XYZ file of C-alpha atoms in Angstrom:
579
model
C 4.356 -11.578 -19.754
C 5.452 -12.734 -16.314
C 8.175 -14.836 -14.728
C 6.086 -17.984 -15.084
C 5.244 -17.765 -18.803
C 7.997 -15.668 -20.437
C 9.462 -18.840 -21.999
C 6.275 -19.176 -24.050
C 6.490 -15.694 -25.547
C 10.143 -15.321 -26.544
C 11.887 -16.551 -29.700
C 13.116 -20.108 -28.965
C 16.656 -19.443 -30.243
C 17.091 -16.406 -27.944
C 15.446 -18.315 -25.116
C 17.934 -21.176 -25.548
C 20.978 -18.883 -25.529
C 19.670 -16.977 -22.511
C 19.085 -20.224 -20.602
C 22.647 -21.301 -21.392
C 23.997 -17.984 -20.086
C 22.059 -18.496 -16.870
C 23.159 -22.112 -16.457
C 26.806 -21.207 -17.130
C 26.782 -18.594 -14.368
C 27.306 -15.627 -16.673
C 24.871 -13.502 -14.660
C 27.690 -12.254 -12.451
C 25.614 -9.998 -10.201
C 21.940 -9.367 -9.565
C 20.326 -7.185 -6.922
C 16.990 -5.548 -6.233
C 17.840 -1.872 -5.887
C 14.347 -0.768 -4.898
C 10.809 -2.095 -4.885
C 10.558 -4.372 -7.939
C 13.537 -2.850 -9.781
C 16.344 -5.351 -10.368
C 19.761 -4.576 -11.799
C 22.136 -7.217 -13.069
C 25.429 -7.594 -14.936
C 25.800 -10.307 -17.560
C 29.060 -11.426 -19.142
C 29.189 -11.927 -22.896
C 31.568 -10.346 -25.374
C 31.565 -7.596 -22.723
C 29.860 -7.013 -19.408
C 26.354 -5.688 -20.012
C 24.000 -3.908 -17.594
C 20.455 -5.280 -17.492
C 17.454 -3.721 -15.745
C 14.174 -5.534 -15.122
C 11.131 -4.196 -13.318
C 8.796 -6.763 -11.766
C 5.377 -6.131 -10.246
C 4.342 -7.569 -6.897
C 2.557 -10.468 -8.634
C 5.480 -11.331 -10.879
C 4.510 -9.454 -14.072
C 7.450 -8.207 -16.138
C 6.678 -4.505 -16.578
C 9.906 -3.210 -18.116
C 13.356 -4.427 -19.164
C 16.470 -3.081 -20.868
C 20.043 -4.045 -21.737
C 22.899 -1.842 -22.913
C 24.263 -4.436 -25.375
C 24.247 -3.557 -29.113
C 21.534 -6.161 -29.958
C 18.789 -4.540 -32.083
C 15.841 -6.756 -31.172
C 13.373 -5.954 -28.396
C 14.791 -8.671 -26.165
C 18.252 -10.253 -26.039
C 19.888 -13.322 -24.463
C 21.254 -11.242 -21.598
C 17.742 -10.166 -20.561
C 16.488 -13.748 -20.861
C 19.345 -14.980 -18.656
C 18.243 -12.488 -15.995
C 14.608 -13.650 -16.356
C 15.701 -17.197 -15.489
C 17.599 -15.940 -12.465
C 14.619 -13.899 -11.281
C 12.262 -16.838 -11.731
C 14.086 -18.553 -8.869
C 14.530 -15.420 -6.769
C 11.194 -13.635 -6.844
C 8.212 -14.894 -4.900
C 5.027 -12.848 -5.218
C 3.821 -11.563 -1.857
C 0.499 -13.146 -0.974
C -1.305 -11.688 2.033
C -4.499 -13.329 3.194
C -7.363 -10.851 3.486
C -8.773 -10.097 6.892
C -12.278 -11.542 7.087
C -13.579 -9.382 9.901
C -14.393 -5.896 8.618
C -14.675 -4.477 12.100
C -11.098 -5.176 13.209
C -8.934 -2.034 13.174
C -5.274 -2.053 12.216
C -4.261 -1.437 15.824
C -6.403 -4.323 17.025
C -5.084 -6.609 14.294
C -1.523 -5.724 15.278
C -2.265 -6.776 18.846
C -3.527 -10.180 17.650
C -0.386 -10.923 15.608
C 2.224 -12.900 17.507
C 5.892 -11.933 17.520
C 6.811 -14.994 15.461
C 4.057 -14.243 12.909
C 5.212 -10.643 12.636
C 8.842 -11.716 12.233
C 7.847 -14.176 9.475
C 5.858 -11.471 7.702
C 8.741 -8.964 7.893
C 11.178 -11.547 6.515
C 8.823 -12.333 3.613
C 8.212 -8.682 2.700
C 11.903 -7.779 3.069
C 12.809 -10.612 0.702
C 10.606 -9.192 -2.053
C 10.711 -5.482 -1.257
C 14.225 -4.066 -1.111
C 12.929 -0.595 -0.301
C 11.135 -1.922 2.774
C 14.229 -3.857 3.779
C 16.383 -0.703 3.527
C 13.939 1.281 5.636
C 13.755 -1.495 8.208
C 17.544 -1.738 8.453
C 17.813 2.033 8.731
C 15.163 2.289 11.438
C 16.659 -0.454 13.606
C 20.333 0.149 12.863
C 20.919 1.133 16.514
C 19.903 -2.368 17.625
C 23.046 -3.806 16.051
C 25.333 -2.620 18.827
C 28.099 -5.048 17.899
C 28.109 -4.115 14.230
C 30.326 -1.660 12.424
C 28.035 1.382 12.232
C 30.175 3.155 9.656
C 30.281 0.110 7.373
C 26.565 -0.506 7.819
C 25.658 3.030 6.780
C 28.272 3.084 4.020
C 26.698 -0.028 2.493
C 23.216 1.435 2.922
C 24.057 4.802 1.363
C 25.870 3.112 -1.526
C 22.751 1.044 -2.203
C 20.597 4.146 -2.198
C 22.990 5.852 -4.621
C 23.059 2.837 -6.966
C 19.265 2.759 -6.995
C 19.224 6.310 -8.404
C 22.247 6.046 -10.675
C 22.288 4.911 -14.290
C 25.581 4.245 -16.057
C 27.426 6.071 -13.296
C 25.288 9.219 -13.520
C 22.432 10.673 -11.434
C 20.119 12.585 -13.758
C 17.940 15.603 -12.926
C 14.872 13.569 -11.962
C 16.761 10.951 -9.969
C 18.561 13.650 -7.964
C 15.402 14.502 -6.016
C 14.669 10.825 -5.397
C 18.183 10.305 -4.059
C 17.916 13.417 -1.908
C 14.687 12.155 -0.342
C 16.297 8.816 0.459
C 19.414 10.431 1.926
C 17.246 12.743 4.022
C 15.836 9.594 5.627
C 19.368 8.597 6.626
C 20.062 12.073 7.986
C 16.818 11.996 9.954
C 18.265 8.921 11.647
C 21.445 10.880 12.385
C 19.341 13.661 13.938
C 17.435 11.115 16.020
C 20.710 9.514 17.116
C 22.135 12.892 18.097
C 18.983 13.826 20.024
C 19.352 10.577 21.953
C 22.853 11.646 22.995
C 24.709 9.205 20.751
C 26.957 11.860 19.180
C 29.532 9.309 18.030
C 27.160 7.454 15.722
C 25.595 10.705 14.524
C 29.056 11.863 13.401
C 29.679 8.543 11.652
C 26.363 8.687 9.772
C 26.846 12.299 8.637
C 30.434 11.516 7.654
C 29.349 8.611 5.492
C 26.729 10.769 3.743
C 29.227 13.553 3.068
C 31.947 11.276 1.727
C 29.574 9.402 -0.569
C 27.654 12.405 -1.898
C 30.463 14.921 -2.284
C 33.188 12.608 -3.546
C 31.167 10.023 -5.513
C 27.870 11.663 -6.511
C 28.073 15.441 -6.944
C 30.787 15.314 -9.671
C 28.548 12.927 -11.671
C 25.080 14.334 -11.074
C 22.688 16.886 -12.526
C 21.731 18.682 -9.327
C 20.340 21.751 -11.103
C 17.497 21.971 -8.616
C 19.855 21.807 -5.636
C 18.208 18.804 -3.961
C 21.409 16.859 -3.330
C 23.103 20.086 -2.277
C 20.340 20.598 0.308
C 20.978 17.127 1.726
C 24.704 17.866 1.953
C 23.945 21.154 3.717
C 21.766 19.263 6.218
C 24.678 16.928 6.968
C 27.143 19.802 7.409
C 24.670 21.627 9.670
C 24.268 18.536 11.862
C 28.036 18.292 12.254
C 28.139 21.973 13.191
C 25.441 21.390 15.846
C 27.431 18.476 17.265
C 30.618 20.553 17.386
C 28.855 23.352 19.258
C 26.897 21.111 21.650
C 28.351 21.470 25.143
C 27.137 17.999 26.138
C 29.071 16.315 23.320
C 32.047 14.367 24.767
C 35.525 15.728 24.016
C 36.661 12.487 22.382
C 33.795 12.719 19.879
C 34.729 16.304 19.047
C 38.343 15.230 18.599
C 37.199 12.461 16.278
C 35.092 14.945 14.300
C 38.069 17.323 14.099
C 40.261 14.525 12.746
C 37.595 13.568 10.199
C 37.269 17.148 8.945
C 41.036 17.624 8.766
C 41.361 14.540 6.598
C 38.372 15.120 4.331
C 38.993 18.822 3.697
C 42.342 17.947 2.146
C 40.236 16.706 -0.777
C 39.643 19.619 -3.170
C 36.297 18.135 -4.230
C 34.736 19.552 -1.085
C 35.494 23.057 -2.359
C 34.915 22.505 -6.079
C 31.123 21.979 -6.093
C 29.537 24.662 -3.927
C 30.286 26.037 -0.492
C 30.174 22.700 1.346
C 33.883 22.891 2.059
C 33.563 26.443 3.407
C 30.814 25.396 5.801
C 32.794 22.389 7.044
C 36.013 24.389 7.326
C 34.323 26.896 9.616
C 33.298 23.984 11.876
C 36.898 22.767 11.675
C 38.117 26.209 12.728
C 35.670 26.303 15.637
C 36.825 22.905 16.893
C 40.481 23.870 16.449
C 39.908 26.791 18.816
C 37.878 24.766 21.314
C 40.314 21.831 21.364
C 43.421 24.017 21.299
C 44.655 22.370 18.105
C 46.449 25.318 16.563
C 49.114 23.307 14.777
C 46.621 21.175 12.888
C 44.585 24.183 11.813
C 47.577 26.238 10.753
C 48.814 23.441 8.500
C 46.227 24.784 6.082
C 48.191 28.052 6.051
C 50.356 26.374 3.414
C 47.662 27.438 1.003
C 48.549 31.091 1.625
C 50.586 32.973 -1.007
C 54.214 33.795 -0.334
C 54.813 37.119 1.433
C 55.160 39.950 -1.038
C 53.135 38.323 -3.825
C 50.552 40.432 -5.620
C 47.451 39.848 -3.540
C 45.153 40.810 -6.413
C 46.245 37.630 -8.177
C 45.233 35.423 -5.237
C 42.328 33.146 -6.070
C 39.086 33.000 -4.115
C 39.949 29.835 -2.188
C 43.249 31.155 -0.969
C 41.560 34.396 0.085
C 39.017 32.352 1.999
C 41.735 30.499 3.929
C 43.466 33.810 4.716
C 40.227 35.198 6.149
C 39.676 32.042 8.195
C 43.228 32.136 9.527
C 42.810 35.762 10.587
C 39.629 34.813 12.428
C 41.449 31.881 14.051
C 44.222 34.148 15.350
C 41.660 36.636 16.643
C 39.612 33.925 18.361
C 42.707 32.481 20.040
C 43.859 35.912 21.212
C 46.885 36.045 18.915
C 46.335 39.636 17.823
C 49.957 40.043 16.690
C 49.717 37.334 14.009
C 46.211 38.467 13.069
C 47.529 41.988 12.535
C 50.405 40.759 10.373
C 48.039 38.846 8.086
C 45.648 41.771 7.846
C 48.443 44.142 6.802
C 49.773 41.614 4.262
C 46.357 40.950 2.713
C 44.414 44.170 3.103
C 43.457 44.033 -0.589
C 41.147 41.103 0.111
C 37.701 42.707 0.180
C 36.475 41.003 3.366
C 39.708 41.818 5.226
C 39.533 45.475 4.205
C 35.827 45.611 5.104
C 36.607 44.408 8.624
C 39.245 47.144 8.982
C 36.846 49.786 7.666
C 34.137 48.720 10.108
C 36.673 48.853 12.927
C 37.620 52.433 12.013
C 33.982 53.480 11.676
C 33.357 51.998 15.117
C 36.169 54.165 16.464
C 34.711 57.174 14.549
C 37.967 57.581 12.670
C 36.138 58.446 9.462
C 39.213 59.808 7.696
C 41.053 56.480 8.033
C 37.908 54.572 7.093
C 37.543 56.645 3.905
C 41.221 56.210 3.065
C 40.809 52.437 3.254
C 37.625 52.588 1.152
C 39.189 54.715 -1.594
C 42.113 52.280 -1.757
C 39.575 49.459 -2.043
C 37.880 51.229 -4.939
C 41.223 51.549 -6.730
C 41.901 47.822 -6.305
C 38.387 46.893 -7.459
C 38.634 49.110 -10.529
C 41.982 47.510 -11.406
C 40.383 44.080 -11.109
C 37.351 45.291 -13.102
C 34.890 44.434 -10.318
C 32.123 47.079 -10.657
C 29.969 45.375 -8.028
C 32.743 45.766 -5.454
C 33.226 49.415 -6.446
C 29.527 49.985 -5.859
C 29.681 48.258 -2.451
C 32.558 50.536 -1.386
C 30.684 53.610 -2.583
C 27.698 52.652 -0.445
C 30.019 52.565 2.553
C 31.189 56.082 1.614
C 27.532 57.117 1.585
C 27.054 55.618 5.056
C 30.100 57.509 6.333
C 28.801 60.740 4.751
C 25.545 60.345 6.688
C 27.498 59.800 9.914
C 29.636 62.874 9.215
C 26.738 65.023 8.062
C 28.415 65.504 4.669
C 25.328 66.543 2.691
C 27.171 67.077 -0.605
C 28.499 63.510 -0.635
C 25.108 62.193 0.517
C 23.395 63.862 -2.441
C 26.010 62.637 -4.891
C 25.786 58.955 -3.988
C 22.032 58.868 -3.316
C 21.380 60.278 -6.772
C 23.898 57.879 -8.319
C 22.275 54.819 -6.715
C 18.766 56.072 -7.477
C 19.509 55.582 -11.182
C 22.079 52.768 -10.998
C 20.484 50.246 -13.344
C 16.778 50.270 -12.510
C 15.199 53.152 -10.600
C 15.551 52.860 -6.819
C 12.844 54.903 -5.047
C 14.535 54.597 -1.618
C 17.757 56.261 -2.791
C 15.775 58.826 -4.785
C 13.755 59.810 -1.737
C 16.906 59.941 0.396
C 18.386 62.340 -2.177
C 15.266 64.498 -2.187
C 15.113 64.543 1.622
C 18.513 66.283 1.787
C 16.850 69.465 0.439
C 14.619 71.842 2.403
C 10.944 71.594 1.446
C 11.015 74.953 -0.312
C 13.852 73.892 -2.634
C 12.551 70.501 -3.732
C 10.451 71.615 -6.703
C 13.408 73.532 -8.086
C 15.752 70.569 -7.633
C 13.234 68.263 -9.298
C 13.002 70.572 -12.346
C 16.802 70.682 -12.528
C 17.012 66.898 -12.410
C 14.381 66.465 -15.133
C 16.118 69.018 -17.327
C 19.489 67.336 -16.763
C 18.083 63.952 -17.798
C 16.318 65.474 -20.823
C 19.548 67.166 -21.969
C 21.467 63.873 -21.587
C 18.873 62.037 -23.702
C 19.037 64.751 -26.376
C 22.804 64.295 -26.537
C 22.360 60.533 -26.826
C 19.865 61.071 -29.637
C 22.498 62.830 -31.722
C 24.704 59.731 -31.442
C 21.852 57.438 -32.549
C 20.571 59.337 -35.588
C 20.977 56.313 -37.867
C 20.027 53.677 -35.291
C 16.470 52.524 -35.990
C 16.459 50.388 -32.836
C 17.001 53.343 -30.498
C 14.115 55.626 -29.511
C 14.426 58.989 -27.799
C 10.832 58.829 -26.548
C 11.334 55.368 -25.104
C 14.552 56.460 -23.379
C 12.851 59.527 -21.878
C 9.994 57.336 -20.707
C 12.326 54.824 -18.986
C 14.286 57.544 -17.210
C 11.546 60.039 -16.323
C 8.410 57.954 -15.730
C 9.655 56.444 -12.420
C 10.358 59.972 -11.125
C 6.868 61.169 -12.097
C 5.317 58.140 -10.381
C 7.375 58.799 -7.247
C 6.332 62.469 -7.230
C 2.729 61.688 -8.322
C 3.036 64.039 -11.307
C 0.349 62.346 -13.410
C 0.212 65.047 -16.088
C 3.935 64.668 -16.734
C 3.638 60.878 -16.665
C 0.860 60.980 -19.277
C 3.026 63.120 -21.561
C 5.882 60.588 -21.706
C 3.479 57.631 -21.983
C 1.553 59.288 -24.814
C 4.832 59.836 -26.657
C 5.609 56.101 -26.593
C 2.230 54.289 -26.342
C 3.228 50.650 -26.712
C 0.844 48.125 -25.153
C 3.497 47.127 -22.624
C 3.954 50.750 -21.525
C 0.222 51.484 -21.376
C -0.444 48.405 -19.259
C 2.458 49.275 -16.941
C 1.162 52.775 -16.184
C -2.609 52.551 -16.682
C -3.239 52.077 -12.945
C -1.688 55.513 -12.331
C -3.425 57.268 -15.232
C -6.887 55.667 -15.330
C -8.435 58.093 -12.848
C -7.309 61.342 -14.501
C -6.969 60.302 -18.169
C -9.532 57.519 -18.825
C -10.699 58.641 -22.268
C -7.209 59.410 -23.576
C -5.878 56.150 -22.192
C -8.614 54.078 -23.855
C -7.968 55.798 -27.193
C -4.306 54.768 -26.907
C -5.049 51.210 -25.757
C -7.360 50.179 -28.604
C -4.813 50.529 -31.468
C -2.117 49.060 -29.210
C -4.267 45.954 -28.618
C -4.985 45.559 -32.335
C -1.263 45.878 -33.127
C -0.486 43.251 -30.507
C -3.043 40.983 -32.184
C -1.386 41.550 -35.544
C 1.944 40.427 -34.103
C 0.729 37.495 -32.004
C 1.264 34.073 -33.574
C 0.388 31.520 -30.878
C -2.486 30.565 -28.594
C -0.572 31.825 -25.570
C -0.149 35.193 -27.299
C -3.866 35.384 -28.099
C -4.742 34.390 -24.530
C -2.516 37.166 -23.193
C -4.292 39.763 -25.340
C -7.684 38.540 -24.115
C -6.430 38.710 -20.528
C -5.199 42.278 -21.093
C -8.603 43.263 -22.462
C -10.335 41.866 -19.368
C -7.939 43.735 -17.061
C -8.578 47.000 -18.881
C -12.371 46.606 -18.682
C -12.137 45.773 -14.977
C -10.026 48.856 -14.245
C -12.059 51.167 -16.517
C -15.643 49.867 -16.994
C -16.341 52.738 -19.399
C -13.821 51.207 -21.801
C -15.963 48.123 -22.488
C -17.471 49.335 -25.756
C -14.055 50.298 -27.154
C -12.441 47.023 -26.040
C -15.270 45.011 -27.634
C -14.649 47.026 -30.773
C -10.938 46.109 -30.706
C -11.795 42.422 -30.242
C -14.209 42.570 -33.183
C -11.565 44.213 -35.386
C -9.268 41.233 -34.704
C -12.043 38.699 -35.383
C -12.807 40.311 -38.750
C -9.110 40.638 -39.727
C -8.226 37.048 -38.838
C -11.187 34.723 -39.478
C -8.760 31.849 -40.195
C -7.061 31.959 -36.795
C -9.303 29.590 -34.813
C -7.106 29.797 -31.702
C -7.466 33.595 -31.658
C -11.218 33.400 -32.162
C -11.454 30.839 -29.399
C -9.498 32.957 -26.890
C -11.471 36.108 -27.747
C -14.759 34.393 -26.828
C -14.274 35.597 -23.253
C -14.471 39.214 -24.448
C -18.170 39.936 -24.490
């Protein structure tokens, strides 16, 4: 069906009503959002959104309407067909007869008037081309309103990727790519020294994406966020460029001061933070203290419990402290620091200052206070960060006892950390290390035995598995393969055997193979999908590659599974590679 014959393929009654809608002017808006994709609004008992996709030769490839009509096609769609019949002209380009003429040569032969006619024809039928053309030559319209021009352009790009006021996951990347084209123009404009227009373009992008798009978009992949970051980075470059005129920087400062009053900039990522730092930089450079400090209204009243202050307020406090320091107002900076020392970043700056002065006692006092605050707030990550600073101070002071304490703590904090473990071990003389290792292993073993007493009736807890998880990393670090084999043998799951077989294959090949075969068969018993069977086959291949002598045993395991499960064709198929 195409725009020339649709009236022959649609129910006459619907066709008649659609024609009447068209004739009565009820198609209130119609626009080609991108190449061949038209969107329209049609008035009826409500205002309905219609989409029609047309090929370059006029074929109707897809159409939809959000009205409640159940049939495949409704009067609203037909009304749009009639409108498009008058609007769309298929692009017909005469073929070049000479095969030897290159594109460059052909371009030379085309006159300016012929090229202009061609561009007008293509732009009429290809909205995407028209948008790119307008974007590329926007600087030629010196008398035009650049901000309005780019606002209209960006709005069109957004509408082309938006459906019912929402940008879905897949459309987000498309929109990001289109916006990146606009920002490339801003970069080009800036490189040419036209900082004013570059600021206007970036400003338009930020206002449209942050205020109108981000709150109504699925940007799970971060594509739109990346485009916003590009715009904020360009504005930062402009602010820091020494060749940028002062009046442009003042204009940018005014723009940021106005836009950052909108909470949306801070509600969907760190866009607002990035822009505010540029605002702070310009405030210092332009000597606009009063404007910057107006944001100090966001600070809590003096004497309030700082632990109740939210993240955004803390951020503005930190920025204000930096502003005072950068403008040489150390008195006000000091006041704020003393009032808000419980903010982690503020306290960290003080601690670093004391460490720099080698006043380790004061630095530790501040850190221990920070730990108390973090524990009250139930922020274990912050507690850990403070403890790592205590470790750093202990190294600077030569406090071996504290070094050992924290290195050992962080070596087993969550997953095993070999760097902290080795740092702990390195605090002992060579002659004492074996003894300390035995003490550590015994300590861990005793702790697991105590845990076992608490889990006597817990079938999901395993002493052998717990010993393996806690001791195996130590044995790997110390290259104690006999000890590693003992804990692996005590809990020989396929996952465990595969994890440690590279360490054990050289010294325990026979024992390892004897453990792997039943583990592979058990895994086959439990597998219930093709992906599971494929994983088992892959494991078998890895084992044979690492230990060629295991081939006969692995083939035996594969045969056991074939015999046990003759009615699992997917398993049999995946095991064909084991031969």
